[in-house]
Coordinates of C-alpha atoms in Angstrom, one line a residue:
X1 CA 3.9 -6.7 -32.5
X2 CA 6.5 -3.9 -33.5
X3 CA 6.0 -2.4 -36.9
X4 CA 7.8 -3.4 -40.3
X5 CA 11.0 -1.4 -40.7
X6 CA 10.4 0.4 -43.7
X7 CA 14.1 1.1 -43.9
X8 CA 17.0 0.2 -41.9
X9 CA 19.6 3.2 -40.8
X10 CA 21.9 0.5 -40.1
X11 CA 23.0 -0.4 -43.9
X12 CA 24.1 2.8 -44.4
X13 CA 26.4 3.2 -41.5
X14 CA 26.3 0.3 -39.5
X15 CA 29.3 1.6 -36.9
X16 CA 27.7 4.7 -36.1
X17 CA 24.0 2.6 -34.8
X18 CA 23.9 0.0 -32.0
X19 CA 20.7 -1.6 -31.5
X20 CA 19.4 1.4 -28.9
X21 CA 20.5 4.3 -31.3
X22 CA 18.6 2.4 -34.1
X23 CA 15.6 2.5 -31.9
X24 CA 15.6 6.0 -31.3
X25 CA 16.3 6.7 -35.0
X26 CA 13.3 4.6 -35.2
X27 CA 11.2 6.7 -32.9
X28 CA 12.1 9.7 -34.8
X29 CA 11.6 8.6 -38.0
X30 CA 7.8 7.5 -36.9
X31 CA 7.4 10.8 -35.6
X32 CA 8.8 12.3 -38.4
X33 CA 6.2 10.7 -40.8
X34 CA 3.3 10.8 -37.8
X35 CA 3.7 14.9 -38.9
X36 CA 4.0 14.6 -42.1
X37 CA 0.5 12.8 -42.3
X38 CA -1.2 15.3 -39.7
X39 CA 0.0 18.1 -42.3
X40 CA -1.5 16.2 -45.2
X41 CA -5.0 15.5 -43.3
X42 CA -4.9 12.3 -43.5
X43 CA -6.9 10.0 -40.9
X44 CA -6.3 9.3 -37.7
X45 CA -5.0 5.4 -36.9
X46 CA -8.7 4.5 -36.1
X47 CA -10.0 4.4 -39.3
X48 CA -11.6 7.7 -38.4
X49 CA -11.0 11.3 -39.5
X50 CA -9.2 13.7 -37.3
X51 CA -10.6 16.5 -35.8
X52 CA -8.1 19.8 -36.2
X53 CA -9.5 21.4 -33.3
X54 CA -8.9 17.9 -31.4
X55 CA -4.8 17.7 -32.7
X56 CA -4.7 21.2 -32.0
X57 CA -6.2 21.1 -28.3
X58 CA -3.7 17.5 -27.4
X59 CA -0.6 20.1 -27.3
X60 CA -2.4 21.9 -24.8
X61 CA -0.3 22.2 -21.8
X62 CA 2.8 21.5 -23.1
X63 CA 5.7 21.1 -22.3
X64 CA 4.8 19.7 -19.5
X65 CA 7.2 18.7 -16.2
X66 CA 6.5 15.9 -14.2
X67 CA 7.9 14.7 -11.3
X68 CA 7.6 11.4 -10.6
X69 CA 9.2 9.4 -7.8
X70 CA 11.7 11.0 -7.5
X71 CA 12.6 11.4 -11.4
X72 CA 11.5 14.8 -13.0
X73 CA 10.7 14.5 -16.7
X74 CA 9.5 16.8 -19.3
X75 CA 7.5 16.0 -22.5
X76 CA 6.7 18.1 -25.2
X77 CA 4.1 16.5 -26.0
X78 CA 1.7 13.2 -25.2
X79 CA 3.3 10.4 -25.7
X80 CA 1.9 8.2 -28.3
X81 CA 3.4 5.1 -27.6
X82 CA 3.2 3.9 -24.3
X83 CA 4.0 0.2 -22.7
X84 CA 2.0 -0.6 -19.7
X85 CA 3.8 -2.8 -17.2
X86 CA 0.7 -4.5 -14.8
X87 CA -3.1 -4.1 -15.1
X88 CA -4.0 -1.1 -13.4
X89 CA -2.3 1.0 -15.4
X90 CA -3.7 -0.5 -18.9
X91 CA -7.3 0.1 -17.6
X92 CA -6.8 3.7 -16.4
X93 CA -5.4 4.5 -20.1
X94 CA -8.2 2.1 -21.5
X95 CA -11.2 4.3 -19.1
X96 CA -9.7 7.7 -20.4
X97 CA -10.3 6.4 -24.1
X98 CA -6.1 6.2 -24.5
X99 CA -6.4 2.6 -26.5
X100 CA -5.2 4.2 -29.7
X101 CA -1.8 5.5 -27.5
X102 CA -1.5 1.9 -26.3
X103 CA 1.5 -0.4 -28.4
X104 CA 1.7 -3.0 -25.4
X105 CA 0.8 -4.8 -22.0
X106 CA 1.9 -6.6 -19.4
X107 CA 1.0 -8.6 -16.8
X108 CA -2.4 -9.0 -15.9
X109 CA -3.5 -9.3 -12.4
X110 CA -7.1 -10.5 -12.2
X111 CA -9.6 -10.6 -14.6
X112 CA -10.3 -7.1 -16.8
X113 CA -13.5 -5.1 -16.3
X114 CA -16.0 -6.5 -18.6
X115 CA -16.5 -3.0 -20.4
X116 CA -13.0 -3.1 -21.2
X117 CA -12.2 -6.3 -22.2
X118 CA -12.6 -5.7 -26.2
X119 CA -10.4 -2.8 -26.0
X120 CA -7.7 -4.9 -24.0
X121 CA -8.0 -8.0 -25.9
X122 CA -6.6 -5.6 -28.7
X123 CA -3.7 -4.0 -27.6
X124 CA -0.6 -6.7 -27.9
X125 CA 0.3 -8.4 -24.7
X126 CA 4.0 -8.7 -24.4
X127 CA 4.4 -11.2 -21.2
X128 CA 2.7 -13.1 -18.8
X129 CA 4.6 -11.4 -16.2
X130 CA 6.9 -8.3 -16.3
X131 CA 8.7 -8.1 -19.8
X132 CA 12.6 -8.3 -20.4
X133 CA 14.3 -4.9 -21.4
X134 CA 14.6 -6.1 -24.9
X135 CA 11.1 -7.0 -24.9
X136 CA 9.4 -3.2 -24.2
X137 CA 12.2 -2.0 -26.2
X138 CA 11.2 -4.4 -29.3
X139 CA 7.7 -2.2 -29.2
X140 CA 9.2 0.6 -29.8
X141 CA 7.6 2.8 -26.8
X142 CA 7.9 6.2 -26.1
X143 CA 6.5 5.8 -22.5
X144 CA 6.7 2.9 -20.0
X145 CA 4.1 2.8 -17.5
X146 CA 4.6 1.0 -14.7
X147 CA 1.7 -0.2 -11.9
X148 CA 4.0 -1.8 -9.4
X149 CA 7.8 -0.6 -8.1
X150 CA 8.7 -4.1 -9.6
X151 CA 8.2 -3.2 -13.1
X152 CA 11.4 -0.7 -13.0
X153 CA 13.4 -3.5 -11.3
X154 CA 16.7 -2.4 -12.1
X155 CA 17.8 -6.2 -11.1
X156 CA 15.9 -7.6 -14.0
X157 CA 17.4 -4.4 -16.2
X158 CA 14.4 -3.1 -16.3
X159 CA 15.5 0.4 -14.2
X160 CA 14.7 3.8 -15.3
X161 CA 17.6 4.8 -15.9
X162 CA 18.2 1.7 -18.2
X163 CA 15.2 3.0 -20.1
X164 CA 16.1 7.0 -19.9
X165 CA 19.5 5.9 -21.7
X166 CA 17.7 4.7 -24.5
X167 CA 15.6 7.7 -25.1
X168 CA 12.4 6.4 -23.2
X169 CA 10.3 8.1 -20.6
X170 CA 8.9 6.1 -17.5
X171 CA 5.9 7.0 -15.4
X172 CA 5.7 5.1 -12.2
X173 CA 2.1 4.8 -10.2
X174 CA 2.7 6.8 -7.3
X175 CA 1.7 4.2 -4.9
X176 CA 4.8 2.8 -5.2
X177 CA 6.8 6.2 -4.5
X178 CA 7.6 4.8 -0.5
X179 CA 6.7 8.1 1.1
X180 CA 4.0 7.8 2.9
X181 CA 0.1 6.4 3.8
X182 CA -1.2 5.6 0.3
X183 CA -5.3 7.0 0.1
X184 CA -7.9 7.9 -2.1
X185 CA -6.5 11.1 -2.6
X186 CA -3.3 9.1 -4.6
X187 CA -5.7 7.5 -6.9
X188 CA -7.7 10.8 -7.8
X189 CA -4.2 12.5 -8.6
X190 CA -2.9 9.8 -10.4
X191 CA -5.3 9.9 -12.8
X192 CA -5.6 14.0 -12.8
X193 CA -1.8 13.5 -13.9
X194 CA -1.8 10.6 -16.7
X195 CA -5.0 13.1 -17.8
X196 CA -2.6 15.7 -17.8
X197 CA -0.3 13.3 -19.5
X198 CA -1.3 12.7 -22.2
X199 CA -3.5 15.9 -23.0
X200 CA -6.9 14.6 -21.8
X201 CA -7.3 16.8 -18.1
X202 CA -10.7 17.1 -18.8
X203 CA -11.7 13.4 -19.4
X204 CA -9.4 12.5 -16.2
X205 CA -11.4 15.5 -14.0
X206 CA -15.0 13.6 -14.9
X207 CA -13.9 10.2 -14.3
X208 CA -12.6 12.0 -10.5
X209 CA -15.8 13.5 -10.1
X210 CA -17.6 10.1 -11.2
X211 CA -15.6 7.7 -8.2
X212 CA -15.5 10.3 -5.6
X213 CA -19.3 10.2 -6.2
X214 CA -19.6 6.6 -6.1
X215 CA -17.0 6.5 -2.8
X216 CA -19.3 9.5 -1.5
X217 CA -22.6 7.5 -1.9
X218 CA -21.1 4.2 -0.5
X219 CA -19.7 6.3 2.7
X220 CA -23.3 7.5 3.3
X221 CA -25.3 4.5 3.0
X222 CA -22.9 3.1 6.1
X223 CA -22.6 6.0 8.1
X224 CA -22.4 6.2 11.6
X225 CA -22.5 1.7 11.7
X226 CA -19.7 0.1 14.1
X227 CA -16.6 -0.2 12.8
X228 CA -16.3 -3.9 11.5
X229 CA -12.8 -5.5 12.4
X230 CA -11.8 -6.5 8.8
X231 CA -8.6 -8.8 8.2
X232 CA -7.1 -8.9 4.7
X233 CA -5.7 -12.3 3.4
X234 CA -3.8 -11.9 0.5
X235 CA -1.9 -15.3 0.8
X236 CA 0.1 -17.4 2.7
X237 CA 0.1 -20.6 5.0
X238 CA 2.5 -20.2 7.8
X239 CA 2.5 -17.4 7.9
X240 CA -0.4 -14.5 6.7
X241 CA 0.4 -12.4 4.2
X242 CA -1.6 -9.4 4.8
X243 CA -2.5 -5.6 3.7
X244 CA -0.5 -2.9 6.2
X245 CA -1.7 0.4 7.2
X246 CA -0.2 1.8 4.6
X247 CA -2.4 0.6 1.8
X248 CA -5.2 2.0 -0.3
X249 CA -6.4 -1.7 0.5
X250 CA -6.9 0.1 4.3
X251 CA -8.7 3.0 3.7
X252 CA -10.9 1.3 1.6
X253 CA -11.9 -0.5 4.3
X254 CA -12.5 2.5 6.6
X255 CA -14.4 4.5 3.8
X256 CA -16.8 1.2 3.6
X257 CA -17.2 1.1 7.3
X258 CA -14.6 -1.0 8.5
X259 CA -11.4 -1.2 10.4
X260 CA -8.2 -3.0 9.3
X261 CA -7.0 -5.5 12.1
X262 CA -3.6 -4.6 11.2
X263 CA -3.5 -1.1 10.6
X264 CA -0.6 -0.8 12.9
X265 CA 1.5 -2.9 10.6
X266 CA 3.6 0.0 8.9
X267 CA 4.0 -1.1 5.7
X268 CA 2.2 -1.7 2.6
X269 CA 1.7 -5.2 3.0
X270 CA 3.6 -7.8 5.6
X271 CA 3.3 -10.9 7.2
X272 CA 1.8 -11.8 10.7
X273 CA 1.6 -14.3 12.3
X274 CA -1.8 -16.8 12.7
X275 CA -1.6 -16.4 16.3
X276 CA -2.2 -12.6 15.9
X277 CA -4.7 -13.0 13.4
X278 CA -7.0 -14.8 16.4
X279 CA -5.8 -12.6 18.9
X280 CA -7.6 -9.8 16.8
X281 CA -10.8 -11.3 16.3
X282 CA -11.9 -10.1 12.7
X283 CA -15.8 -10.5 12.2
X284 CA -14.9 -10.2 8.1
X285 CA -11.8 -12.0 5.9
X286 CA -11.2 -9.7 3.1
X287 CA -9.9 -11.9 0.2
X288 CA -7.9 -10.6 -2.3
X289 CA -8.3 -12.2 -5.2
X290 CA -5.0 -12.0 -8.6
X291 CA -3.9 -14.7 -10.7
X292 CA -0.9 -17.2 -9.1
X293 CA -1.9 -16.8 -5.5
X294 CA -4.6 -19.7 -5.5
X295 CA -8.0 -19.7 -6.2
X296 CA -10.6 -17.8 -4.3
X297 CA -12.2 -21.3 -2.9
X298 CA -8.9 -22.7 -2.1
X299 CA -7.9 -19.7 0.0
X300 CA -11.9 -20.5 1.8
X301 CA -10.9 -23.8 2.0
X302 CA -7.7 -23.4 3.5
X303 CA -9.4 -21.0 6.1
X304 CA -12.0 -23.0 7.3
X305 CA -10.2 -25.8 7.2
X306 CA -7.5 -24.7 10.5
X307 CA -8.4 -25.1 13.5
X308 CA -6.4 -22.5 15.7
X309 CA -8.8 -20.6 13.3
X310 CA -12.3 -22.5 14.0
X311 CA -12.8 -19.6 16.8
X312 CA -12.5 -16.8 14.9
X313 CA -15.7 -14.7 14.2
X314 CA -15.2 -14.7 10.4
X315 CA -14.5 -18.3 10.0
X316 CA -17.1 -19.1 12.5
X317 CA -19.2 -16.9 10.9
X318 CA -18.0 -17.5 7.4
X319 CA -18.1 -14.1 6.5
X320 CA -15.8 -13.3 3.6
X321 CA -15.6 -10.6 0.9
X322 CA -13.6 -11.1 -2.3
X323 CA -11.7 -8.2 -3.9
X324 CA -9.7 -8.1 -6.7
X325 CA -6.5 -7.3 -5.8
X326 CA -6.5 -5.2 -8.7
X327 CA -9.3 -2.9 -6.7
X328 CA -6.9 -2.2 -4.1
X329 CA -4.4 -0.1 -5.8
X330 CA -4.8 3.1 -7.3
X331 CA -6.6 3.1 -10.5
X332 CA -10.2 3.0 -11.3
X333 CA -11.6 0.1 -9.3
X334 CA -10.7 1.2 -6.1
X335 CA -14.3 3.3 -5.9
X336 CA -15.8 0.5 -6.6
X337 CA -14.2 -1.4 -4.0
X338 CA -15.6 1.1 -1.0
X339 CA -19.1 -0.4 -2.2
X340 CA -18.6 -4.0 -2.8
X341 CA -16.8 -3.9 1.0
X342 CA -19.3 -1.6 2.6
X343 CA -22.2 -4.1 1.0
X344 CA -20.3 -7.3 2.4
X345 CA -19.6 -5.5 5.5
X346 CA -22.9 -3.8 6.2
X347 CA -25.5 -5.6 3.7
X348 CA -28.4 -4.6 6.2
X349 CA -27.8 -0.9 5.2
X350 CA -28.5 -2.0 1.0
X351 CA -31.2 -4.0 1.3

């Protein structure tokens, strides 16, 4: 919910201040009094006392250039208040303790992790889906952070550039930069660089050290096992909407012991045909699972319910792991994901 004006610069020249130069007046203003409460001591928005050597320590690093997609963008300091556009990013903020930074989300994919949930709930949600222009702008954000290339969809007005003319930063996740093979490597940078984003490097360098342990330990456990020939279904009936090579969603699967069927597919994700899905012969269906694409047990149903696909090893077989499709991209889960696919794919290796 955006904040009670506590004056409004328009009644005193209302010529001079269109609705985007009010904003940033606004901003200003905020910041403005933000300082002049730090110089007083007063608490911090928590409730809670702030720590000099804490306040002090947040400027470390700055200013600090980014580049980002192609857009290069230099803060001078954290921003400190930042619109998340789809869930991943809201949960990497939320796992680096960044709630209190947080003034909106958007669009959530799949359900939240349990231990974040409470800290979620909290933090306004300002769509279903991806918010209008007006809408991010009527929070009053410093920062927009967007999870997929659709939040900066500059056909909804929602482009960069729309926001950079208004005074607000973007951050894009970097899987969605087009360049090249997306890997586990993107998702411990990423976070290295919101870390460095908004001051915290140090919280952002043990939650690294934490997944690459847990991707380390899942690796092991599965370790010199066949490949298993893994197909993703994502969604679709005449066709298969399916993860590329291209995707974190594929080496995942090869971290957990597996081999994407379409791996050759040169793309993030794409559609093939159900002809090629047989021809391929997966001995596991890797479901992902996100809000508007049908239900987990529908997708089953549909599945098992084809009979071009009665043949098939994993139908057969009924062999099917269910991922969040939030665990596929980069952010936090995607560690996780290595084990709950390397314990589907291999479960003799965990008993």
């Amino acid at each position: 919910m955006p904040r009670p004006l506590l004056f409004s610069p328009a009644s005193f020249c209302p010529a001079l201040f269109s609705p985007a130069r009010r904003r940033r007046s606004l901003r200003a203003a905020a910041v403005a009094l933000s300082a002049a409460l730090l110089a007083a001591g007063c608490g911090s928005s928590d409730g809670g006392v702030q720590d000099p050597k804490t306040t002090a320590s947040s400027a470390e690093g700055f200013p600090l250039t980014i580049d980002n997609c192609g857009v290069r963008t230099t803060y001078d300091k954290p921003p400190s208040r930042v619109v998340t556009i789809h869930q991943h990013p809201a949960e990497l903020m939320l796992t680096l303790g960044l709630k209190d930074r947080m003034v909106g989300t958007a669009f959530p994919d799949s359900a939240v992790l349990p231990e974040l949930k409470k800290d979620y709930d909290s933090v306004p949600e300002l769509a279903k889906k991806e918010p209008s222009f007006e809408t991010v702008l009527d929070a009053e954000p410093d920062l927009v952070y967007g999870g997929y290339g659709s939040a900066f969809a500059e056909n909804e007005g929602r482009s960069r550039k729309a926001f950079a003319d208004v005074g607000i930063d973007t951050h894009l996740n970097r899987e969605y930069c087009g360049k090249k093979r997306v890997t586990m490597r993107d998702t411990y940078d990423e976070i290295r660089t919101i870390g460095r984003l908004f001051g915290v490097p140090d919280r952002a360098d043990r939650l690294v050290t934490d997944l690459e342990d847990r991707v380390e330990k899942a690796a092991t456990t599965v370790e010199g096992e066949p490949e298993a020939p893994v197909f993703v279904y994502d969604s679709g009936d005449k066709t298969a909407f399916t993860a590329g090579g291209k995707s974190l969603g594929t080496e995942l699967i090869r971290l957990a012991g597996g081999e994407n069927v379409f791996a050759d597919l040169d793309d993030v994700f794409g559609d093939v045909s159900w002809e090629q899905v047989v021809a391929r012969k997966p001995e596991v269906i890797a479901i992902y699972d996100y809000a508007g694409a049908g239900s987990v047990e529908q997708k089953k149903k549909f599945l098992l319910s084809q009979p071009a696909l009665a043949d098939v090893p994993a139908v057969k077989n009924e062999r099917f792991v269910v991922l969040p499709l939030t665990a596929t991209l980069v952010g936090i889960r995607s560690a996780y994901a290595v084990d709950d696919l390397a314990r589907g794919l291999h479960p003799e290796n965990f008993q």
